[in-house]
């Protein structure tokens, strides 16, 4: 190809691209603008409004009263609300650990299956609970784990085992809610991990096999490091979700017994919408947001050492 | 009268939002809220809030519309349903709707929300309307027990016209009683009789003798009332003579009635209250009662209807409820709550109030009178799903299809037990209900009623202080 021909072709390309690129840019800006508008209306403004509201005492009906940092001072001296942060953190850690561990284990097992239809079938099966309404799942699980009349204890009884206070003891209720949350959310991490494992280069795996690495060594030394960005993403998303746990404990236990499963979002709902302390409820929301941001930040800091980017 | 609600609620909201955000977007939101605050439905509509499902509300709206049209042909009656597991849920959603700037003209509120609504002056006292129309209402007051009317009073004023109530009686499965060889209880049975019957019924595998729900109405609180205890100090507001001396002149049942129930300092950890909750824990330990659910009682009704529960606390609403759940007339019955230190029952009443923000108050008053007419009752509550507040409506014919056989117990609770009283529902009811639910489940889980009720006492003191 001569230099002249190449120049002509480049010029033609530039001429062809120019108006199209212009249109694409406009379309892109429009899409970004929509996204920004969506985030502003449904995320940023409510956050700013909550922040503003957190400096007021307001029962919806009476005149709002500016109280400065009083709601925050109250929060840090409110034993039950502080406890709800502890309950939430404990449950969130359990959920994230279980979700990642089980999700990865299932993904590895399914990934062994070479037949595509089996992988598809498993992916569908594990993802299905995520599509169900959390409220419906929680109501159903509430019946299933009922101490006296629930199906789980019925089958335990058939095996000669005593009834377990799934939802009527503090530890039992927290454990059950964690299990239900993990069961419902596992499809998300599972699908992510399956996709990520499929992207691990086969030549690397073959090289490891030739070097005599067993399945476990291959998993922990090759696969896990290679999919660590996905693991980080799954961990961050799972933690943010778990820190906002509401539906399952609210429907299955109403935060009980006592306050054993009262999460921060339940505390926030109770203070704001039930006790009509919208300012105080907002301050709880803002502190929860801060906690989530801090923990997520810590996750990213830890990721600098633990996550491997190819 | 208490309350600090300003006339210009919209300005307050605008001020709040501007102060909170200071941004253009929030100012716009505040303006939107301010604009919608005066709505209360369009000028051609009369809006009512209703606790239930929208399908039922729409049916009710359609049934009542012809009668509303007779009052004002140009008015469209709109009923918006608010769904929830209990009154706590309902009130939270109502207040959110008010905050959103869409208050109703008429609201149907039970005892649980009355003092909250009145203390915040969301509604208007009906005193002037009642006085003006007393001649026309004499027939109504002659037919409705003064205890129900008094329960709708607050600080000497009448805030609602009651139309229904439910007292905490004891329902029992006739089938299970027969199977266990237990003689059906008489009206004056005791707690010992109750426990003897429960012990016999509990011998059947998979069956629980006594089921209950964690909530304020008819929970372990029924035992608390029978033990002459309460969560709060009981008192009454002065006033009310404007009503009693005219509407109930010469009625012995109205003697000593005043200006509404005044709920005082918390007494949640008094000896008698602890004893009542302890009794429930003992029932659970003895295997006579399962761990209770929190909420509306749907599960309990289902279990009772399928003969897996021998006895449960219920009011007139269980007559229709159990029938709807598939129980045949004759397979269940009702009696008074068993006597402990007394045979005092608790009750909750329902009625209608006019919202302060309504621009059609006179018309709303006419609708209120319509809603408490005898012929309207079954339009509002088809299928015996509550107890009529009017005694003339509590008849054998009403319960012929649904049962129970001893239906007269429902109204007799008011007439035979004059000490029967409303549930403790002060203006800070929502906080009380939340704390009660949490501390009750804590007590059942830990088996330590005293510690849980010490906690409840502290919760209520804080709530009362904040309220």
mmCIF file of N, CA and C in Angstrom, chain B residues 234-345:
data_model
loop_
_atom_site.group_PDB
_atom_site.id
_atom_site.type_symbol
_atom_site.label_atom_id
_atom_site.label_comp_id
_atom_site.label_asym_id
_atom_site.label_seq_id
_atom_site.Cartn_x
_atom_site.Cartn_y
_atom_site.Cartn_z
ATOM 1 N N UNK B 234 -53.835 4.480 85.472
ATOM 2 C CA UNK B 234 -55.130 4.819 84.871
ATOM 3 C C UNK B 234 -55.720 6.071 85.522
ATOM 4 N N UNK B 235 -56.299 6.907 84.726
ATOM 5 C CA UNK B 235 -56.986 8.091 85.239
ATOM 6 C C UNK B 235 -57.952 8.569 84.184
ATOM 7 N N UNK B 236 -58.671 9.613 84.509
ATOM 8 C CA UNK B 236 -59.606 10.171 83.517
ATOM 9 C C UNK B 236 -59.484 11.689 83.486
ATOM 10 N N UNK B 237 -59.665 12.240 82.311
ATOM 11 C CA UNK B 237 -59.663 13.689 82.178
ATOM 12 C C UNK B 237 -60.978 14.244 82.711
ATOM 13 N N UNK B 238 -60.901 15.421 83.251
ATOM 14 C CA UNK B 238 -62.131 16.104 83.666
ATOM 15 C C UNK B 238 -62.914 16.495 82.414
ATOM 16 N N UNK B 239 -64.144 16.839 82.645
ATOM 17 C CA UNK B 239 -64.973 17.316 81.533
ATOM 18 C C UNK B 239 -65.853 16.220 80.977
ATOM 19 N N UNK B 240 -66.538 16.541 79.919
ATOM 20 C CA UNK B 240 -67.414 15.557 79.284
ATOM 21 C C UNK B 240 -68.846 15.655 79.737
ATOM 22 N N UNK B 241 -69.073 16.477 80.783
ATOM 23 C CA UNK B 241 -70.437 16.572 81.292
ATOM 24 C C UNK B 241 -71.393 17.115 80.222
ATOM 25 N N UNK B 242 -70.855 17.943 79.326
ATOM 26 C CA UNK B 242 -71.680 18.486 78.235
ATOM 27 C C UNK B 242 -72.363 17.358 77.450
ATOM 28 N N UNK B 243 -71.699 16.195 77.427
ATOM 29 C CA UNK B 243 -72.262 15.063 76.689
ATOM 30 C C UNK B 243 -73.068 14.157 77.609
ATOM 31 N N UNK B 244 -72.461 13.769 78.728
ATOM 32 C CA UNK B 244 -73.102 12.778 79.610
ATOM 33 C C UNK B 244 -74.447 13.286 80.147
ATOM 34 N N UNK B 245 -74.477 14.550 80.517
ATOM 35 C CA UNK B 245 -75.718 15.057 81.147
ATOM 36 C C UNK B 245 -76.872 15.154 80.141
ATOM 37 N N UNK B 246 -76.528 15.228 78.871
ATOM 38 C CA UNK B 246 -77.606 15.383 77.882
ATOM 39 C C UNK B 246 -77.865 14.080 77.103
ATOM 40 N N UNK B 247 -76.805 13.507 76.565
ATOM 41 C CA UNK B 247 -77.003 12.325 75.723
ATOM 42 C C UNK B 247 -77.300 11.071 76.544
ATOM 43 N N UNK B 248 -76.807 11.024 77.788
ATOM 44 C CA UNK B 248 -76.978 9.805 78.596
ATOM 45 C C UNK B 248 -77.694 10.104 79.920
ATOM 46 N N UNK B 249 -78.521 11.117 79.928
ATOM 47 C CA UNK B 249 -79.221 11.479 81.161
ATOM 48 C C UNK B 249 -79.995 10.279 81.700
ATOM 49 N N UNK B 250 -79.744 9.949 82.964
ATOM 50 C CA UNK B 250 -80.473 8.860 83.599
ATOM 51 C C UNK B 250 -79.943 7.476 83.306
ATOM 52 N N UNK B 251 -78.889 7.369 82.524
ATOM 53 C CA UNK B 251 -78.325 6.042 82.193
ATOM 54 C C UNK B 251 -77.273 5.676 83.243
ATOM 55 N N UNK B 252 -77.562 4.600 83.986
ATOM 56 C CA UNK B 252 -76.654 4.204 85.066
ATOM 57 C C UNK B 252 -75.266 3.846 84.538
ATOM 58 N N UNK B 253 -75.216 3.316 83.322
ATOM 59 C CA UNK B 253 -73.928 2.919 82.749
ATOM 60 C C UNK B 253 -73.032 4.122 82.476
ATOM 61 N N UNK B 254 -73.635 5.319 82.464
ATOM 62 C CA UNK B 254 -72.837 6.519 82.191
ATOM 63 C C UNK B 254 -72.350 7.186 83.468
ATOM 64 N N UNK B 255 -72.798 6.662 84.607
ATOM 65 C CA UNK B 255 -72.406 7.279 85.875
ATOM 66 C C UNK B 255 -70.886 7.194 86.052
ATOM 67 N N UNK B 256 -70.308 8.280 86.442
ATOM 68 C CA UNK B 256 -68.855 8.311 86.683
ATOM 69 C C UNK B 256 -68.016 8.495 85.432
ATOM 70 N N UNK B 257 -68.666 8.584 84.296
ATOM 71 C CA UNK B 257 -67.899 8.800 83.048
ATOM 72 C C UNK B 257 -67.403 10.247 83.018
ATOM 73 N N UNK B 258 -66.229 10.408 82.467
ATOM 74 C CA UNK B 258 -65.653 11.767 82.429
ATOM 75 C C UNK B 258 -65.199 12.130 81.018
ATOM 76 N N UNK B 259 -64.079 12.835 80.966
ATOM 77 C CA UNK B 259 -63.638 13.398 79.680
ATOM 78 C C UNK B 259 -62.621 12.571 78.925
ATOM 79 N N UNK B 260 -62.643 11.275 79.140
ATOM 80 C CA UNK B 260 -61.718 10.398 78.402
ATOM 81 C C UNK B 260 -60.629 9.834 79.295
ATOM 82 N N UNK B 261 -59.953 8.805 78.814
ATOM 83 C CA UNK B 261 -58.944 8.115 79.614
ATOM 84 C C UNK B 261 -57.630 8.896 79.625
ATOM 85 N N UNK B 262 -57.113 9.036 80.831
ATOM 86 C CA UNK B 262 -55.854 9.769 80.994
ATOM 87 C C UNK B 262 -54.792 8.758 81.418
ATOM 88 N N UNK B 263 -53.859 8.511 80.554
ATOM 89 C CA UNK B 263 -52.827 7.522 80.849
ATOM 90 C C UNK B 263 -51.629 8.204 81.488
ATOM 91 N N UNK B 264 -51.323 7.782 82.692
ATOM 92 C CA UNK B 264 -50.282 8.444 83.472
ATOM 93 C C UNK B 264 -48.933 7.754 83.400
ATOM 94 N N UNK B 265 -48.240 7.777 84.512
ATOM 95 C CA UNK B 265 -46.869 7.258 84.567
ATOM 96 C C UNK B 265 -46.832 5.760 84.271
ATOM 97 N N UNK B 266 -45.785 5.292 83.661
ATOM 98 C CA UNK B 266 -45.668 3.847 83.374
ATOM 99 C C UNK B 266 -45.633 3.001 84.648
ATOM 100 N N UNK B 267 -46.321 1.864 84.588
ATOM 101 C CA UNK B 267 -46.320 0.914 85.714
ATOM 102 C C UNK B 267 -46.027 -0.489 85.170
ATOM 103 N N UNK B 268 -45.190 -0.517 84.135
ATOM 104 C CA UNK B 268 -44.976 -1.773 83.411
ATOM 105 C C UNK B 268 -44.265 -2.835 84.230
ATOM 106 N N UNK B 269 -43.519 -2.434 85.255
ATOM 107 C CA UNK B 269 -42.830 -3.456 86.059
ATOM 108 C C UNK B 269 -43.428 -3.587 87.459
ATOM 109 N N UNK B 270 -44.712 -3.236 87.572
ATOM 110 C CA UNK B 270 -45.378 -3.446 88.869
ATOM 111 C C UNK B 270 -45.487 -4.957 89.118
ATOM 112 N N UNK B 271 -45.657 -5.322 90.353
ATOM 113 C CA UNK B 271 -45.707 -6.751 90.705
ATOM 114 C C UNK B 271 -46.785 -7.494 89.922
ATOM 115 N N UNK B 272 -47.967 -6.863 89.834
ATOM 116 C CA UNK B 272 -49.087 -7.556 89.175
ATOM 117 C C UNK B 272 -48.850 -7.696 87.669
ATOM 118 N N UNK B 273 -48.196 -6.712 87.075
ATOM 119 C CA UNK B 273 -47.925 -6.806 85.632
ATOM 120 C C UNK B 273 -46.897 -7.903 85.376
ATOM 121 N N UNK B 274 -45.866 -7.927 86.218
ATOM 122 C CA UNK B 274 -44.842 -8.973 86.085
ATOM 123 C C UNK B 274 -45.489 -10.351 86.276
ATOM 124 N N UNK B 275 -46.392 -10.429 87.246
ATOM 125 C CA UNK B 275 -47.066 -11.700 87.515
ATOM 126 C C UNK B 275 -47.847 -12.181 86.288
ATOM 127 N N UNK B 276 -48.490 -11.226 85.608
ATOM 128 C CA UNK B 276 -49.287 -11.597 84.419
ATOM 129 C C UNK B 276 -48.389 -12.141 83.309
ATOM 130 N N UNK B 277 -47.274 -11.465 83.061
ATOM 131 C CA UNK B 277 -46.387 -11.931 81.989
ATOM 132 C C UNK B 277 -45.706 -13.244 82.382
ATOM 133 N N UNK B 278 -45.384 -13.343 83.657
ATOM 134 C CA UNK B 278 -44.797 -14.594 84.154
ATOM 135 C C UNK B 278 -45.731 -15.767 83.926
ATOM 136 N N UNK B 279 -47.023 -15.486 84.089
ATOM 137 C CA UNK B 279 -48.002 -16.549 83.899
ATOM 138 C C UNK B 279 -47.942 -17.081 82.460
ATOM 139 N N UNK B 280 -47.760 -16.153 81.525
ATOM 140 C CA UNK B 280 -47.663 -16.564 80.120
ATOM 141 C C UNK B 280 -46.406 -17.399 79.880
ATOM 142 N N UNK B 281 -45.324 -16.996 80.533
ATOM 143 C CA UNK B 281 -44.070 -17.764 80.389
ATOM 144 C C UNK B 281 -44.263 -19.169 80.951
ATOM 145 N N UNK B 282 -44.963 -19.240 82.064
ATOM 146 C CA UNK B 282 -45.233 -20.546 82.669
ATOM 147 C C UNK B 282 -46.084 -21.415 81.744
ATOM 148 N N UNK B 283 -47.063 -20.796 81.107
ATOM 149 C CA UNK B 283 -47.900 -21.554 80.165
ATOM 150 C C UNK B 283 -47.039 -22.141 79.044
ATOM 151 N N UNK B 284 -46.078 -21.340 78.587
ATOM 152 C CA UNK B 284 -45.193 -21.807 77.513
ATOM 153 C C UNK B 284 -44.319 -22.953 78.023
ATOM 154 N N UNK B 285 -43.785 -22.767 79.217
ATOM 155 C CA UNK B 285 -42.899 -23.804 79.788
ATOM 156 C C UNK B 285 -43.654 -25.119 80.007
ATOM 157 N N UNK B 286 -44.913 -24.992 80.381
ATOM 158 C CA UNK B 286 -45.719 -26.198 80.626
ATOM 159 C C UNK B 286 -46.201 -26.840 79.324
ATOM 160 N N UNK B 287 -45.904 -26.206 78.220
ATOM 161 C CA UNK B 287 -46.331 -26.759 76.926
ATOM 162 C C UNK B 287 -47.788 -26.488 76.628
ATOM 163 N N UNK B 288 -48.361 -25.514 77.318
ATOM 164 C CA UNK B 288 -49.774 -25.206 77.088
ATOM 165 C C UNK B 288 -49.962 -24.113 76.055
ATOM 166 N N UNK B 289 -48.862 -23.454 75.710
ATOM 167 C CA UNK B 289 -48.957 -22.349 74.761
ATOM 168 C C UNK B 289 -47.679 -22.286 73.930
ATOM 169 N N UNK B 290 -47.805 -22.109 72.624
ATOM 170 C CA UNK B 290 -46.598 -21.991 71.796
ATOM 171 C C UNK B 290 -46.021 -20.585 71.893
ATOM 172 N N UNK B 291 -44.807 -20.426 71.408
ATOM 173 C CA UNK B 291 -44.252 -19.069 71.342
ATOM 174 C C UNK B 291 -45.113 -18.251 70.396
ATOM 175 N N UNK B 292 -45.479 -17.067 70.814
ATOM 176 C CA UNK B 292 -46.443 -16.303 70.011
ATOM 177 C C UNK B 292 -45.813 -15.587 68.827
ATOM 178 N N UNK B 293 -46.656 -15.294 67.848
ATOM 179 C CA UNK B 293 -46.256 -14.454 66.715
ATOM 180 C C UNK B 293 -46.387 -12.993 67.111
ATOM 181 N N UNK B 294 -45.719 -12.138 66.338
ATOM 182 C CA UNK B 294 -45.903 -10.704 66.520
ATOM 183 C C UNK B 294 -46.756 -10.218 65.363
ATOM 184 N N UNK B 295 -47.781 -9.450 65.665
ATOM 185 C CA UNK B 295 -48.520 -8.855 64.546
ATOM 186 C C UNK B 295 -50.007 -9.021 64.597
ATOM 187 N N UNK B 296 -50.582 -9.177 63.418
ATOM 188 C CA UNK B 296 -52.029 -9.089 63.290
ATOM 189 C C UNK B 296 -52.841 -10.302 63.694
ATOM 190 N N UNK B 297 -52.241 -11.438 63.801
ATOM 191 C CA UNK B 297 -52.985 -12.601 64.262
ATOM 192 C C UNK B 297 -53.550 -13.484 63.175
ATOM 193 N N UNK B 298 -53.168 -13.243 61.937
ATOM 194 C CA UNK B 298 -53.666 -14.067 60.837
ATOM 195 C C UNK B 298 -53.265 -15.521 60.982
ATOM 196 N N UNK B 299 -52.011 -15.744 61.378
ATOM 197 C CA UNK B 299 -51.520 -17.114 61.545
ATOM 198 C C UNK B 299 -52.291 -17.828 62.651
ATOM 199 N N UNK B 300 -52.513 -17.112 63.733
ATOM 200 C CA UNK B 300 -53.230 -17.695 64.868
ATOM 201 C C UNK B 300 -54.643 -18.110 64.453
ATOM 202 N N UNK B 301 -55.284 -17.236 63.691
ATOM 203 C CA UNK B 301 -56.647 -17.540 63.252
ATOM 204 C C UNK B 301 -56.653 -18.795 62.369
ATOM 205 N N UNK B 302 -55.640 -18.886 61.513
ATOM 206 C CA UNK B 302 -55.533 -20.062 60.650
ATOM 207 C C UNK B 302 -55.328 -21.335 61.460
ATOM 208 N N UNK B 303 -54.482 -21.256 62.471
ATOM 209 C CA UNK B 303 -54.213 -22.428 63.312
ATOM 210 C C UNK B 303 -55.457 -22.825 64.104
ATOM 211 N N UNK B 304 -56.153 -21.812 64.611
ATOM 212 C CA UNK B 304 -57.382 -22.087 65.368
ATOM 213 C C UNK B 304 -58.420 -22.732 64.449
ATOM 214 N N UNK B 305 -58.539 -22.168 63.250
ATOM 215 C CA UNK B 305 -59.536 -22.684 62.308
ATOM 216 C C UNK B 305 -59.234 -24.115 61.887
ATOM 217 N N UNK B 306 -57.953 -24.491 61.937
ATOM 218 C CA UNK B 306 -57.617 -25.869 61.566
ATOM 219 C C UNK B 306 -57.492 -26.766 62.802
ATOM 220 N N UNK B 307 -58.099 -26.304 63.881
ATOM 221 C CA UNK B 307 -58.159 -27.096 65.123
ATOM 222 C C UNK B 307 -56.793 -27.476 65.671
ATOM 223 N N UNK B 308 -55.846 -26.577 65.560
ATOM 224 C CA UNK B 308 -54.528 -26.839 66.154
ATOM 225 C C UNK B 308 -54.304 -25.975 67.391
ATOM 226 N N UNK B 309 -55.283 -25.148 67.681
ATOM 227 C CA UNK B 309 -55.253 -24.307 68.875
ATOM 228 C C UNK B 309 -56.584 -24.490 69.588
ATOM 229 N N UNK B 310 -56.531 -24.724 70.894
ATOM 230 C CA UNK B 310 -57.765 -24.971 71.638
ATOM 231 C C UNK B 310 -58.499 -23.703 72.034
ATOM 232 N N UNK B 311 -57.724 -22.703 72.470
ATOM 233 C CA UNK B 311 -58.339 -21.462 72.947
ATOM 234 C C UNK B 311 -57.492 -20.270 72.501
ATOM 235 N N UNK B 312 -58.166 -19.164 72.333
ATOM 236 C CA UNK B 312 -57.434 -17.947 72.010
ATOM 237 C C UNK B 312 -58.289 -16.731 72.327
ATOM 238 N N UNK B 313 -57.611 -15.623 72.582
ATOM 239 C CA UNK B 313 -58.340 -14.390 72.881
ATOM 240 C C UNK B 313 -58.860 -13.815 71.566
ATOM 241 N N UNK B 314 -60.136 -13.496 71.537
ATOM 242 C CA UNK B 314 -60.719 -12.914 70.327
ATOM 243 C C UNK B 314 -61.903 -12.038 70.689
ATOM 244 N N UNK B 315 -62.224 -11.160 69.768
ATOM 245 C CA UNK B 315 -63.413 -10.327 69.946
ATOM 246 C C UNK B 315 -64.441 -10.729 68.914
ATOM 247 N N UNK B 316 -65.430 -9.891 68.707
ATOM 248 C CA UNK B 316 -66.469 -10.211 67.728
ATOM 249 C C UNK B 316 -65.920 -10.431 66.329
ATOM 250 N N UNK B 317 -64.748 -9.845 66.061
ATOM 251 C CA UNK B 317 -64.170 -9.988 64.712
ATOM 252 C C UNK B 317 -63.820 -11.432 64.392
ATOM 253 N N UNK B 318 -63.646 -12.250 65.426
ATOM 254 C CA UNK B 318 -63.307 -13.656 65.168
ATOM 255 C C UNK B 318 -64.496 -14.450 64.644
ATOM 256 N N UNK B 319 -65.720 -13.961 64.890
ATOM 257 C CA UNK B 319 -66.893 -14.692 64.397
ATOM 258 C C UNK B 319 -66.812 -14.801 62.877
ATOM 259 N N UNK B 320 -66.684 -13.650 62.222
ATOM 260 C CA UNK B 320 -66.562 -13.643 60.770
ATOM 261 C C UNK B 320 -65.233 -14.195 60.308
ATOM 262 N N UNK B 321 -64.187 -13.886 61.074
ATOM 263 C CA UNK B 321 -62.840 -14.318 60.691
ATOM 264 C C UNK B 321 -62.700 -15.826 60.650
ATOM 265 N N UNK B 322 -63.206 -16.494 61.671
ATOM 266 C CA UNK B 322 -63.096 -17.960 61.710
ATOM 267 C C UNK B 322 -63.978 -18.600 60.643
ATOM 268 N N UNK B 323 -65.137 -17.987 60.414
ATOM 269 C CA UNK B 323 -66.011 -18.519 59.361
ATOM 270 C C UNK B 323 -65.335 -18.362 58.001
ATOM 271 N N UNK B 324 -64.754 -17.193 57.782
ATOM 272 C CA UNK B 324 -64.038 -16.978 56.513
ATOM 273 C C UNK B 324 -62.862 -17.940 56.374
ATOM 274 N N UNK B 325 -62.292 -18.330 57.518
ATOM 275 C CA UNK B 325 -61.157 -19.263 57.477
ATOM 276 C C UNK B 325 -61.613 -20.711 57.324
ATOM 277 N N UNK B 326 -62.913 -20.926 57.236
ATOM 278 C CA UNK B 326 -63.426 -22.264 56.939
ATOM 279 C C UNK B 326 -64.036 -23.001 58.113
ATOM 280 N N UNK B 327 -64.135 -22.358 59.263
ATOM 281 C CA UNK B 327 -64.730 -23.051 60.424
ATOM 282 C C UNK B 327 -66.248 -23.049 60.312
ATOM 283 N N UNK B 328 -66.806 -24.192 60.640
ATOM 284 C CA UNK B 328 -68.260 -24.310 60.575
ATOM 285 C C UNK B 328 -68.881 -23.740 61.846
ATOM 286 N N UNK B 329 -70.054 -23.146 61.660
ATOM 287 C CA UNK B 329 -70.805 -22.657 62.803
ATOM 288 C C UNK B 329 -71.073 -23.840 63.747
ATOM 289 N N UNK B 330 -70.738 -23.682 65.004
ATOM 290 C CA UNK B 330 -70.923 -24.770 65.965
ATOM 291 C C UNK B 330 -69.628 -25.444 66.343
ATOM 292 N N UNK B 331 -68.592 -25.244 65.524
ATOM 293 C CA UNK B 331 -67.314 -25.887 65.852
ATOM 294 C C UNK B 331 -66.463 -25.007 66.760
ATOM 295 N N UNK B 332 -66.946 -23.806 67.034
ATOM 296 C CA UNK B 332 -66.241 -22.933 67.994
ATOM 297 C C UNK B 332 -67.265 -22.140 68.774
ATOM 298 N N UNK B 333 -66.835 -21.634 69.895
ATOM 299 C CA UNK B 333 -67.727 -20.808 70.704
ATOM 300 C C UNK B 333 -66.893 -19.783 71.457
ATOM 301 N N UNK B 334 -67.585 -18.920 72.175
ATOM 302 C CA UNK B 334 -66.891 -17.857 72.895
ATOM 303 C C UNK B 334 -67.458 -17.738 74.301
ATOM 304 N N UNK B 335 -66.607 -17.298 75.210
ATOM 305 C CA UNK B 335 -67.065 -17.012 76.560
ATOM 306 C C UNK B 335 -66.274 -15.820 77.098
ATOM 307 N N UNK B 336 -66.595 -15.433 78.319
ATOM 308 C CA UNK B 336 -65.849 -14.324 78.920
ATOM 309 C C UNK B 336 -64.396 -14.738 79.139
ATOM 310 N N UNK B 337 -63.528 -13.766 79.273
ATOM 311 C CA UNK B 337 -62.148 -14.059 79.643
ATOM 312 C C UNK B 337 -62.176 -14.572 81.091
ATOM 313 N N UNK B 338 -61.356 -15.581 81.418
ATOM 314 C CA UNK B 338 -61.444 -16.143 82.770
ATOM 315 C C UNK B 338 -61.107 -15.137 83.874
ATOM 316 N N UNK B 339 -61.719 -15.407 85.020
ATOM 317 C CA UNK B 339 -61.522 -14.513 86.163
ATOM 318 C C UNK B 339 -60.191 -14.828 86.842
ATOM 319 N N UNK B 340 -59.438 -13.792 87.133
ATOM 320 C CA UNK B 340 -58.214 -13.963 87.943
ATOM 321 C C UNK B 340 -58.463 -13.174 89.228
ATOM 322 N N UNK B 341 -57.799 -12.030 89.390
ATOM 323 C CA UNK B 341 -58.161 -11.218 90.564
ATOM 324 C C UNK B 341 -59.499 -10.526 90.302
ATOM 325 N N UNK B 342 -59.781 -10.292 89.046
ATOM 326 C CA UNK B 342 -61.082 -9.756 88.642
ATOM 327 C C UNK B 342 -61.406 -10.376 87.282
ATOM 328 N N UNK B 343 -62.536 -10.025 86.763
ATOM 329 C CA UNK B 343 -62.848 -10.496 85.405
ATOM 330 C C UNK B 343 -62.918 -9.275 84.477
ATOM 331 N N UNK B 344 -62.008 -8.380 84.734
ATOM 332 C CA UNK B 344 -61.941 -7.157 83.946
ATOM 333 C C UNK B 344 -61.411 -7.472 82.545
ATOM 334 N N UNK B 345 -62.100 -6.982 81.551
ATOM 335 C CA UNK B 345 -61.670 -7.170 80.166
ATOM 336 C C UNK B 345 -61.069 -5.878 79.634
#
